[in-house]
XYZ file of C-alpha atoms in Angstrom:
763
model
C 19.037 184.065 79.488
C 22.241 186.491 78.444
C 24.882 184.745 76.481
C 28.188 185.556 75.135
C 30.196 184.159 72.059
C 33.423 184.479 71.105
C 36.899 183.682 70.769
C 40.693 185.006 70.868
C 43.258 184.702 68.303
C 46.672 185.344 67.676
C 50.193 183.768 65.717
C 52.611 185.394 66.926
C 55.200 182.722 68.481
C 54.725 181.989 72.171
C 51.089 183.228 72.575
C 47.707 183.068 72.196
C 44.831 185.350 72.412
C 41.610 185.399 74.333
C 38.862 187.655 74.846
C 35.104 187.864 76.069
C 32.753 187.520 73.406
C 29.938 189.954 74.061
C 25.966 190.268 73.217
C 25.862 193.594 74.051
C 29.056 194.805 72.708
C 31.889 194.294 70.010
C 35.563 194.363 70.506
C 37.121 194.977 67.365
C 40.653 193.171 66.170
C 42.835 196.036 64.962
C 42.282 197.081 61.535
C 39.617 195.155 61.227
C 36.120 196.014 60.476
C 32.787 196.452 62.956
C 30.393 194.094 62.808
C 27.104 194.695 61.559
C 23.623 195.602 63.148
C 22.650 192.245 63.681
C 25.336 189.705 63.852
C 28.934 189.809 62.751
C 32.247 188.382 62.637
C 35.378 190.668 62.677
C 38.243 190.722 60.268
C 41.305 188.656 59.814
C 43.920 189.983 62.586
C 45.883 192.711 61.108
C 49.598 192.806 60.521
C 50.254 193.850 63.728
C 52.736 190.877 65.125
C 53.158 192.424 69.045
C 52.255 189.296 71.095
C 49.440 190.964 73.279
C 45.968 189.341 73.170
C 44.216 189.848 70.025
C 40.470 189.652 70.815
C 37.443 188.929 68.629
C 34.089 188.619 69.369
C 30.692 187.581 67.721
C 27.735 189.759 68.169
C 24.443 187.578 67.868
C 21.917 189.647 69.947
C 19.716 190.689 67.036
C 19.091 187.146 65.795
C 16.525 186.802 68.605
C 15.733 190.133 70.052
C 16.093 192.612 66.865
C 13.268 194.872 66.092
C 9.908 195.464 67.624
C 8.154 192.932 64.840
C 9.952 189.930 66.773
C 7.324 190.572 69.500
C 5.181 188.801 67.678
C 6.931 185.611 67.786
C 5.356 185.016 71.177
C 2.220 184.041 69.448
C 4.390 181.338 68.127
C 4.877 179.783 71.400
C 3.038 176.538 71.333
C 4.807 175.767 67.797
C 8.337 176.432 69.329
C 7.659 174.138 72.058
C 6.855 171.296 70.394
C 9.814 171.626 68.252
C 11.785 171.672 71.353
C 10.278 168.268 72.079
C 11.734 166.708 69.113
C 15.297 167.238 70.668
C 14.384 165.873 74.128
C 14.474 162.495 72.868
C 16.380 160.076 75.080
C 19.897 158.974 74.272
C 19.676 155.421 73.001
C 21.781 152.093 71.792
C 20.554 150.528 68.489
C 17.090 151.046 67.994
C 16.871 153.479 65.081
C 13.649 152.939 63.738
C 12.525 153.866 67.385
C 14.281 156.989 66.817
C 12.576 157.726 63.554
C 8.989 157.052 65.043
C 9.975 159.565 68.184
C 10.482 161.995 65.347
C 7.368 161.402 63.469
C 5.415 161.387 66.034
C 6.342 165.064 67.269
C 6.163 165.918 63.423
C 2.497 164.784 63.452
C 2.004 166.707 66.649
C 2.988 169.477 65.474
C 0.575 169.203 62.225
C -2.253 169.049 64.733
C -1.236 172.271 66.233
C -1.463 173.573 63.274
C -4.756 172.541 62.136
C -6.025 173.262 65.763
C -4.855 177.265 65.282
C -6.794 177.401 61.887
C -9.717 175.638 63.184
C -10.001 178.376 66.049
C -9.673 181.068 63.660
C -12.476 179.192 61.485
C -14.589 179.121 65.043
C -14.442 182.594 65.502
C -14.659 184.165 61.733
C -17.182 181.280 60.416
C -18.781 180.280 63.483
C -19.492 182.838 65.786
C -19.262 185.717 63.534
C -20.293 185.004 60.098
C -22.899 182.176 60.943
C -24.229 183.098 64.559
C -23.778 186.648 64.985
C -24.652 187.626 61.917
C -27.683 185.077 61.428
C -29.254 186.337 64.393
C -30.946 189.897 64.119
C -30.098 190.916 67.472
C -26.787 190.313 67.485
C -26.270 191.931 63.579
C -27.882 194.915 65.344
C -25.678 195.744 68.064
C -22.377 195.232 65.535
C -23.466 197.026 62.478
C -20.138 196.374 61.096
C -21.752 192.833 60.233
C -24.544 194.601 58.843
C -24.168 193.714 55.176
C -23.993 190.109 55.701
C -27.113 189.927 58.065
C -30.467 188.810 56.142
C -32.118 191.411 58.272
C -30.336 194.609 58.310
C -29.169 194.714 54.859
C -32.903 193.342 53.562
C -31.532 189.752 51.658
C -28.819 191.238 50.039
C -26.435 189.562 47.772
C -24.031 188.758 50.649
C -26.394 187.735 53.369
C -26.684 183.854 52.401
C -25.153 181.716 54.759
C -22.706 180.208 52.015
C -21.743 183.622 51.268
C -21.212 184.940 54.731
C -18.733 182.004 55.092
C -16.947 182.586 52.266
C -16.413 186.337 53.263
C -15.511 184.974 56.599
C -13.198 182.579 54.964
C -10.819 185.414 54.175
C -9.085 185.608 57.830
C -7.912 182.247 58.441
C -6.913 182.558 54.602
C -4.775 185.480 55.329
C -3.405 183.939 58.804
C -2.185 181.034 56.986
C -0.992 182.986 54.442
C 0.841 185.529 57.091
C 2.281 182.166 58.556
C 3.644 180.891 55.195
C 5.403 184.408 54.308
C 7.139 184.586 57.625
C 8.354 181.148 57.511
C 9.539 181.439 53.896
C 11.459 184.839 54.987
C 12.770 183.746 58.110
C 13.963 180.371 56.038
C 15.823 182.344 53.572
C 17.762 184.189 56.216
C 18.394 181.213 58.582
C 18.252 177.853 57.150
C 19.656 178.667 53.658
C 23.188 179.885 55.036
C 25.287 176.895 54.190
C 27.532 175.650 57.080
C 31.354 174.761 56.597
C 31.676 171.926 54.110
C 33.668 168.961 54.997
C 33.368 165.303 54.982
C 31.555 163.501 57.816
C 33.481 162.135 60.424
C 33.318 158.418 61.369
C 30.153 157.031 62.291
C 28.222 159.624 64.320
C 25.366 158.426 65.346
C 23.026 157.458 68.384
C 25.530 154.093 68.767
C 28.818 156.058 69.255
C 29.808 158.724 72.270
C 29.904 161.540 69.501
C 26.463 163.847 69.408
C 24.802 164.656 66.121
C 26.077 168.143 66.315
C 29.331 167.010 64.881
C 27.152 165.964 61.665
C 28.310 168.197 58.625
C 24.292 168.787 57.831
C 22.866 169.409 61.540
C 22.693 172.818 61.000
C 21.157 173.011 57.392
C 17.525 171.872 57.404
C 16.783 173.670 54.312
C 14.838 170.737 52.727
C 13.022 169.697 55.591
C 11.838 172.969 56.610
C 10.345 173.841 52.692
C 8.997 170.373 52.842
C 7.300 171.147 56.389
C 5.938 174.879 55.288
C 4.140 173.488 52.183
C 2.854 170.496 54.124
C 1.481 172.736 56.971
C 0.448 175.603 54.540
C -1.674 172.896 52.457
C -3.127 171.531 56.045
C -4.269 175.610 57.258
C -6.082 176.240 53.852
C -7.841 172.661 53.647
C -9.119 172.992 57.302
C -10.691 176.760 56.031
C -11.994 174.836 53.117
C -13.571 171.943 54.778
C -15.384 173.955 57.421
C -16.899 175.656 53.996
C -17.734 172.236 52.329
C -19.162 170.732 55.933
C -21.341 173.362 56.105
C -22.709 173.157 52.347
C -23.221 169.301 52.145
C -25.247 168.985 55.520
C -27.830 171.518 53.724
C -27.630 169.696 50.392
C -27.943 166.212 52.230
C -30.842 167.531 53.858
C -32.832 168.217 50.705
C -30.466 170.878 48.619
C -29.826 170.644 44.799
C -29.052 167.255 43.441
C -26.286 168.821 41.450
C -24.551 170.604 44.009
C -24.786 167.878 46.568
C -22.725 165.251 43.974
C -20.311 168.410 43.502
C -20.377 168.933 47.008
C -19.095 165.326 47.175
C -16.554 165.691 44.608
C -15.234 168.373 47.108
C -14.990 165.900 49.817
C -13.132 163.532 48.551
C -10.754 166.175 46.971
C -10.342 167.292 50.700
C -9.959 163.749 51.926
C -7.162 163.012 49.090
C -5.535 166.380 49.929
C -5.383 165.287 53.477
C -3.963 162.095 52.873
C -0.960 163.741 50.755
C -0.213 166.431 53.469
C 0.221 163.966 56.300
C 2.623 161.732 53.308
C 4.499 164.698 53.017
C 5.238 165.449 56.799
C 5.789 161.286 57.712
C 7.796 160.776 54.136
C 10.984 162.421 55.145
C 12.938 163.279 58.409
C 16.164 165.776 58.708
C 19.084 164.785 56.803
C 22.334 165.569 58.929
C 25.056 163.483 57.943
C 25.227 165.562 54.691
C 24.864 168.707 53.266
C 21.789 167.959 51.316
C 21.393 170.908 49.122
C 18.584 169.201 46.969
C 15.162 171.185 47.280
C 11.707 168.972 46.377
C 10.867 172.479 44.176
C 7.623 171.039 42.473
C 6.328 169.718 46.098
C 7.095 173.032 47.860
C 5.483 175.107 45.259
C 2.041 172.950 44.054
C 0.918 171.240 47.449
C 0.173 174.727 49.000
C -1.121 175.802 45.406
C -3.518 172.942 44.986
C -4.925 173.259 48.459
C -5.478 177.166 47.609
C -7.150 176.391 44.478
C -9.457 173.683 46.047
C -10.228 176.516 48.848
C -11.325 178.472 45.736
C -13.475 175.967 44.312
C -15.351 175.130 47.591
C -15.924 179.161 48.422
C -17.532 179.220 45.076
C -19.951 175.838 45.706
C -20.946 177.296 48.734
C -21.510 180.758 47.286
C -24.068 178.931 45.051
C -27.844 180.249 45.490
C -29.584 177.723 47.775
C -32.835 178.670 48.801
C -34.390 178.082 52.088
C -30.900 177.620 53.563
C -30.602 179.488 56.941
C -28.003 179.403 59.855
C -29.240 178.157 62.780
C -27.198 176.538 65.776
C -23.708 176.075 65.477
C -21.624 175.467 62.203
C -21.203 171.605 61.600
C -17.605 170.653 62.549
C -17.823 171.538 66.262
C -16.788 167.757 66.654
C -13.488 168.589 65.088
C -12.081 170.143 68.383
C -12.845 166.728 70.058
C -11.087 164.732 67.311
C -8.377 166.881 67.595
C -7.947 167.016 71.216
C -8.453 163.104 71.086
C -5.852 162.564 68.420
C -3.133 164.741 70.675
C -3.588 163.071 73.529
C -3.231 159.694 71.449
C 0.322 161.144 69.906
C 1.383 162.404 73.424
C 0.653 158.641 75.232
C 2.639 156.878 71.802
C 5.424 159.655 72.013
C 5.890 158.403 75.829
C 5.904 154.616 74.916
C 8.665 155.614 72.176
C 10.503 157.631 74.933
C 10.902 155.075 77.432
C 12.065 152.184 75.065
C 14.714 154.717 74.027
C 15.697 155.527 77.437
C 15.949 151.883 78.821
C 18.632 151.051 76.249
C 20.736 153.540 77.606
C 19.509 154.887 81.098
C 20.678 158.428 82.215
C 19.387 159.377 85.656
C 20.272 162.936 85.420
C 18.140 163.276 82.149
C 14.459 165.363 82.917
C 11.664 162.873 84.010
C 13.741 159.653 83.468
C 13.317 160.089 79.329
C 9.789 161.422 79.418
C 10.876 165.090 79.203
C 10.067 165.192 75.476
C 6.492 163.714 75.618
C 5.854 166.352 79.147
C 6.836 169.171 76.774
C 4.562 167.696 73.685
C 1.950 167.612 76.033
C 1.918 171.159 77.099
C 2.391 172.370 73.584
C -1.090 170.762 73.017
C -2.049 172.517 76.237
C -0.989 175.794 75.320
C -2.402 175.711 71.930
C -5.843 174.852 73.442
C -5.726 177.225 75.624
C -5.000 179.990 73.023
C -7.962 178.615 70.855
C -10.337 178.689 73.555
C -9.169 182.248 75.211
C -9.743 183.143 71.608
C -13.048 181.455 71.401
C -15.074 182.330 74.537
C -13.520 186.113 74.485
C -14.905 186.667 71.252
C -18.351 184.825 72.014
C -18.930 186.703 75.389
C -17.777 190.477 73.178
C -20.529 189.327 70.272
C -22.745 188.083 72.597
C -23.640 190.860 75.211
C -26.871 189.376 76.198
C -25.874 186.004 76.437
C -28.682 184.708 75.454
C -28.779 185.395 71.608
C -25.591 183.136 70.398
C -25.241 179.372 71.137
C -21.581 179.934 71.761
C -18.752 177.817 70.969
C -18.714 174.083 70.782
C -19.111 172.421 73.970
C -15.411 170.776 74.159
C -13.814 174.527 74.617
C -16.331 174.966 77.629
C -15.221 172.022 79.130
C -11.502 172.779 78.671
C -12.341 176.216 80.186
C -13.530 174.560 83.201
C -10.662 172.863 84.330
C -8.191 175.541 84.179
C -9.164 176.613 87.850
C -8.538 172.570 88.999
C -5.208 173.032 86.725
C -4.127 176.240 88.870
C -4.884 174.402 91.958
C -2.301 171.437 91.166
C 0.266 174.393 90.109
C -0.232 176.736 93.585
C 0.408 173.208 95.444
C 3.268 172.246 93.482
C 4.836 176.233 93.966
C 3.992 175.854 97.377
C 6.264 172.604 97.634
C 9.067 174.327 96.007
C 8.857 177.155 97.938
C 9.002 175.045 101.060
C 12.018 173.281 99.919
C 13.809 176.613 98.858
C 13.138 177.987 102.428
C 14.560 174.863 103.991
C 17.572 174.852 102.079
C 17.947 178.469 102.860
C 18.003 177.694 106.183
C 21.100 175.315 106.008
C 22.394 178.103 103.642
C 22.875 180.272 106.529
C 25.786 178.225 108.258
C 27.630 177.862 105.420
C 27.431 181.305 104.070
C 29.312 182.176 107.403
C 31.832 179.386 106.496
C 32.801 180.686 103.887
C 33.730 183.877 104.909
C 35.429 183.588 108.377
C 36.958 186.329 110.399
C 34.508 188.789 109.163
C 31.795 190.855 111.389
C 28.652 189.327 111.382
C 26.012 190.800 109.114
C 22.668 188.795 109.595
C 20.943 190.734 106.789
C 23.407 189.993 104.531
C 23.829 186.727 105.043
C 20.415 185.958 104.718
C 20.163 187.493 101.195
C 23.382 185.341 100.015
C 21.622 182.266 101.422
C 18.038 183.183 100.093
C 19.919 183.980 96.550
C 21.534 180.310 96.679
C 18.502 178.844 97.520
C 16.400 180.353 94.788
C 19.001 179.438 92.207
C 18.176 175.856 92.803
C 14.772 176.021 91.737
C 16.161 175.449 88.015
C 16.994 172.099 89.122
C 13.190 171.613 90.300
C 11.885 172.471 86.814
C 11.642 168.655 85.714
C 9.150 168.090 88.775
C 6.934 171.332 88.007
C 6.815 170.166 84.005
C 6.078 166.280 84.529
C 3.219 167.080 86.924
C 1.875 169.770 85.410
C 2.250 167.843 82.115
C 0.376 164.989 83.664
C -2.410 166.774 85.480
C -2.861 168.580 81.868
C -3.335 164.865 80.522
C -5.673 163.545 83.044
C -8.033 166.842 82.981
C -8.144 166.982 79.278
C -9.153 163.175 79.219
C -11.777 164.196 81.520
C -13.147 167.115 79.632
C -13.345 165.380 76.382
C -15.144 162.527 78.268
C -17.745 165.130 79.624
C -18.450 167.109 76.334
C -18.693 163.714 74.420
C -21.063 161.873 76.937
C -23.252 164.902 77.580
C -22.871 167.561 74.558
C -23.810 170.143 77.391
C -21.565 172.612 78.926
C -20.589 171.654 82.255
C -23.246 173.982 84.025
C -26.203 172.022 82.632
C -25.020 168.615 83.036
C -24.597 168.818 86.383
C -27.607 170.360 86.997
C -29.180 167.209 88.022
C -26.738 166.345 90.520
C -26.345 167.547 94.539
C -26.267 170.794 94.921
C -22.668 171.027 95.872
C -22.030 169.553 92.474
C -23.783 171.620 90.277
C -22.572 175.074 92.800
C -19.010 173.554 91.977
C -19.198 173.126 88.004
C -20.885 176.299 87.593
C -18.088 178.242 89.668
C -15.553 176.198 87.617
C -16.903 176.993 84.345
C -17.472 180.697 85.146
C -13.939 181.245 86.425
C -12.090 178.965 83.798
C -14.199 181.140 80.987
C -12.853 184.501 83.021
C -9.515 182.807 83.472
C -8.727 181.673 80.064
C -10.041 184.907 78.571
C -7.638 187.058 81.234
C -4.968 184.800 80.290
C -5.292 185.443 76.612
C -5.302 189.153 77.051
C -2.634 189.254 79.382
C -0.634 187.302 76.313
C -2.140 189.893 74.137
C -0.820 192.984 76.182
C 2.402 191.464 77.056
C 2.890 191.008 73.348
C 1.818 194.315 72.551
C 3.790 196.172 75.114
C 7.222 194.032 74.307
C 6.599 195.556 70.418
C 6.837 199.114 71.758
C 8.976 198.941 74.833
C 12.461 198.023 73.782
C 13.379 196.472 77.207
C 10.417 193.890 77.320
C 11.690 193.359 73.406
C 14.992 192.254 74.645
C 13.905 190.168 77.567
C 11.559 188.347 75.266
C 14.357 187.854 72.800
C 16.532 186.558 76.120
C 13.678 184.109 76.836
C 13.866 182.886 73.350
C 17.457 181.673 73.054
C 17.032 178.301 74.372
C 13.592 177.444 72.754
C 15.515 179.121 69.075
C 18.665 177.480 69.458
C 17.480 174.192 67.888
C 16.469 173.697 64.574
C 12.858 173.696 62.787
C 12.740 169.944 62.690
C 8.943 169.632 63.712
C 7.336 172.519 63.111
C 8.234 175.324 60.005
C 5.978 178.067 61.600
C 8.031 178.209 64.925
C 10.277 181.334 65.307
C 13.852 180.705 63.420
C 16.913 179.136 64.872
C 19.375 181.675 65.089
C 22.072 178.876 65.551
C 21.676 178.060 61.877
C 23.139 181.414 61.198
C 25.585 181.507 64.139
C 27.264 178.314 63.923
C 28.331 178.334 60.667
C 29.258 182.328 60.456
C 31.750 180.985 63.741
C 32.985 177.768 61.781
C 33.603 179.415 58.765
C 35.715 181.959 60.670
C 37.463 179.714 62.852
C 38.378 177.248 60.035
C 39.450 180.091 57.945
C 41.716 181.746 60.250
C 43.692 178.661 61.691
C 43.958 177.697 57.885
C 45.144 180.725 56.965
C 47.853 181.244 59.827
C 48.722 177.900 61.402
C 47.575 179.453 64.676
C 45.457 178.045 67.867
C 42.644 179.899 69.946
C 40.587 179.873 72.852
C 37.167 179.855 72.315
C 35.076 181.391 75.402
C 31.636 181.968 76.089
C 29.282 183.260 78.814
C 25.818 181.534 79.034
C 24.148 180.644 75.751
C 27.259 181.693 74.392
C 28.758 178.964 75.619
C 26.203 176.305 73.904
C 27.477 178.061 70.819
C 30.814 177.686 71.319
C 30.361 174.101 71.954
C 28.429 173.534 68.692
C 30.563 175.339 66.652
C 33.324 173.178 68.229
C 31.689 170.538 67.130
C 31.201 171.209 63.658
C 34.871 171.955 63.149
C 36.907 169.167 61.254
C 38.878 167.333 63.928
C 42.451 168.742 63.430
C 41.151 172.298 63.834
C 38.991 171.248 66.992
C 42.348 169.724 68.687
C 43.898 173.355 67.982
C 41.439 174.978 70.115
C 40.767 175.732 73.966
C 37.493 176.091 75.706
C 36.483 179.021 78.564
C 32.926 178.582 79.653
C 31.172 180.718 82.187
C 27.789 180.606 83.493
C 27.096 177.795 81.341
C 24.212 175.571 81.132
C 25.428 172.713 78.864
C 25.026 170.268 81.532
C 22.761 171.846 83.879
C 19.755 172.524 81.205
C 20.820 171.190 78.014
C 22.341 167.813 79.366
C 19.103 167.017 81.014
C 16.409 168.089 78.865
C 18.439 167.281 75.691
C 20.123 164.208 76.613
C 20.880 162.514 72.982
C 22.815 165.926 71.973
C 24.212 166.899 75.296
C 24.395 164.016 77.558
C 27.428 162.743 79.577
C 29.322 160.970 76.665
C 28.678 163.404 74.044
C 30.308 166.475 76.827
C 32.903 163.793 77.588
C 33.740 163.313 73.848
C 34.087 166.722 73.237
C 36.557 167.320 75.614
C 38.512 164.541 74.506
C 38.680 166.541 71.351
C 39.403 169.882 71.974
C 43.001 170.632 73.818
C 41.617 171.620 77.212
C 38.078 172.848 78.653
C 37.771 175.046 81.719
C 34.383 176.056 83.322
C 33.370 178.513 85.917
C 29.895 178.720 87.993
C 28.603 180.393 90.986
C 26.192 178.450 93.451
C 24.063 181.621 93.572
C 23.755 181.492 89.547
C 20.388 180.077 88.532
C 21.353 179.306 85.055
C 25.218 178.119 84.688
C 26.769 175.375 86.770
C 29.202 172.561 86.339
C 29.845 170.291 83.648
C 29.876 166.885 85.708
C 31.978 165.252 83.337
C 31.917 161.575 84.713
C 35.282 159.705 86.051
C 38.294 161.886 86.560
C 37.614 164.523 83.900
C 35.300 166.379 86.134
C 37.563 168.315 88.346
C 39.537 168.958 85.420
C 36.967 170.961 83.979
C 35.207 172.307 86.361
C 36.892 175.270 88.899
C 35.581 175.055 91.814
C 32.288 177.228 92.497
C 33.377 181.028 92.644
C 32.967 182.838 95.636
C 29.976 185.382 95.344
C 29.937 187.958 96.549
C 33.401 188.785 96.035
C 33.660 190.393 99.759
C 31.261 189.983 102.828
C 31.850 193.311 103.927
C 33.511 196.738 102.944
C 37.130 196.620 102.040
C 40.019 198.885 101.164
C 39.036 197.215 97.607
C 35.367 197.507 98.089
C 34.473 200.636 99.952
C 30.901 199.317 99.170
C 29.390 196.139 99.731
C 30.150 193.862 97.013
C 27.234 193.182 94.999
C 25.909 189.014 94.449
C 26.665 188.574 90.876
C 24.707 185.580 90.071
C 24.906 184.763 86.512
C 26.349 187.810 85.235
C 29.903 189.552 85.483
C 32.098 186.340 85.529
C 35.118 188.736 83.803
C 34.809 190.634 87.132
C 35.855 187.509 88.963
C 39.987 187.312 89.456
C 39.428 183.623 88.621
C 38.304 184.671 85.001
C 41.973 185.958 84.168
C 43.663 183.229 86.105
C 42.190 180.816 83.941
C 42.381 182.433 80.953
C 45.944 183.092 81.633
C 46.119 179.080 82.340
C 44.918 178.457 78.598
C 47.156 180.815 77.042
C 49.986 179.182 78.935
C 48.965 176.110 77.964
C 48.574 176.697 74.164
C 51.560 178.863 73.380
C 54.339 176.273 72.970
C 52.990 174.452 69.755
C 52.322 178.086 68.040
C 54.111 178.397 65.121
C 55.970 181.747 64.368
C 54.778 184.986 62.346
C 54.965 184.835 58.778
C 56.663 188.440 58.474
C 55.381 188.608 54.464
C 52.279 187.048 54.594
C 49.453 188.967 55.865
C 46.635 187.025 56.805
C 43.684 187.511 54.168
C 41.037 190.028 55.365
C 37.651 188.125 55.735
C 34.867 190.638 55.306
C 31.586 190.858 57.864
C 29.615 187.841 57.402
C 26.851 189.261 59.231
C 23.573 189.842 56.885
C 20.897 191.897 58.218
C 18.001 189.646 59.378
C 14.336 190.103 59.034
């Protein structure tokens, strides 16, 4: 989603200025410095006292689509999706404990995703590679780089015992955990640590009022919570690696190993349990602090919890490396049931989240909210499914790569094979849904053909052009069908996942072997699903990696991924610290500081305009301003997803009451949209405010056929080039005229103080 965010300012008498804000370009105020490469706010207006408009723009494109390394954020997709679920809670009234419970359940779901990711890497590195392949002579001979770990190839060298092989392999998931910690801490310094405008909270901005939480002073300052969650998730990842080592050594010690090592192993297991309890306590103990700027940091917790987990990992690795005569690797590594426990826990959390969401929605029903308040649980389920697909894809592909003959290795845990086997069934459901949506779009296209002809009376009929316009309008409506697709996919995933869990636990066999005694048709279907699912999940993961690699090298593809990230990374990291960083925690403070300081220095008013995601930033910045400053602003939005996307999927923050309160707080608000726009739409404020804000749909294309001003057929603009429409200049002029009478006169001897560029290069 492309976006613009900008404002215009002028403090000469009788005039205000407005100017479009650009993602792709920056318009400097005369006499001011330019913007930085990452984000920037131009300097204060110069001493030029003419009455012409003075546009200023905020450039924020590199906060989401900057250098090539940011394409790696694609691999953090499950974390970003579960973080979105936190903000999708329904609007409520009088259910503060349920609201806290909702946030807690999402944070716990995010914690399970971290454990699942690290457990999948442990499955690949420790089980498939170090335990199974290095322990099998045929596999080790095929992969000579494992020779120093193989007892046969290294002639029982020092690293060949199972415990030492596992300790070497544990470096890989531990390094991944460190990398996630490092990326989270680096972006935390650049985004969450940017202090917003310091102001007193307004009266009672909670869930029982019409206001949104976005107007609270501390909403865009999540420094403390992200630091706490980062420490907890880092410790959880290290504990997962350490537990895999401890479980393998403990099983041998219980079967007749040295007594002293067995006792030490029990102490280590008790330490792991204590660490797990501490991690869960940290995640449950504190949520977001939004009513004030919480500048306190839990320094001891943030430093000592990951450090304690790292020390425990080192001790466990040393314990596993101790000589144990007679210890040989066979079968699968102990701990395969951990994937089943994670899947069961995630399912239970999603169901509990759905119950909490329904209770909240019942207190303040909103027919426009996605899935009647169940959007958050549905998205949380999809995040778990994404994590499972990525984990299963890695395990399946690595297993097939290591075991070329298909007979030397036991392979990954049975549950991962069952989960891969249900992928074809899920794809069938998705194809049916897509066919249903395509049929509805085709029927709507037929209805639009007559409407297009009526929109352009008296012009020669061009059937091909009419069909293109009608098709564009019909395709634009598919955005409104997204809740159906998300809800059906989530429900199907939950049911199929439950079936896979039951099948894996009851049979402890892959689907092919479990269905062998059944009828030939059933066995054939199970065999085909298992084979096809394994290839599909592997192909999907390879496609995922290929896309990320292409985005790393191709600037155009990298920019596309950055645009797709605009919505997902708008929200603060409230549920998962390893999610891609929230650019709004940089952008919104930048905008509010600039607007507040300019209005205080000049006493002027301004028009704040934004396109697409920029309109969301404009609204967020307006909410953060003090009430007197907010009343001196007019909003001009175009291609605006505030109601169509944000209002439906995030009803507690962008619902009708919140948007209505914003309309009352600002001086004036006008919104432009097109029927051909798949993203932007009307704001649809309740009562008589709707027509006051929403202009009737703009004509698109501007002319049907060739004219003197358009010798070539005018293009269908859709979501782009709103400023090319005459309506844009007309609405801007109306807002300028509305604000002009209240503007103060110039201050001849007191030029406005210059403000340096506030943008800082982001990592």
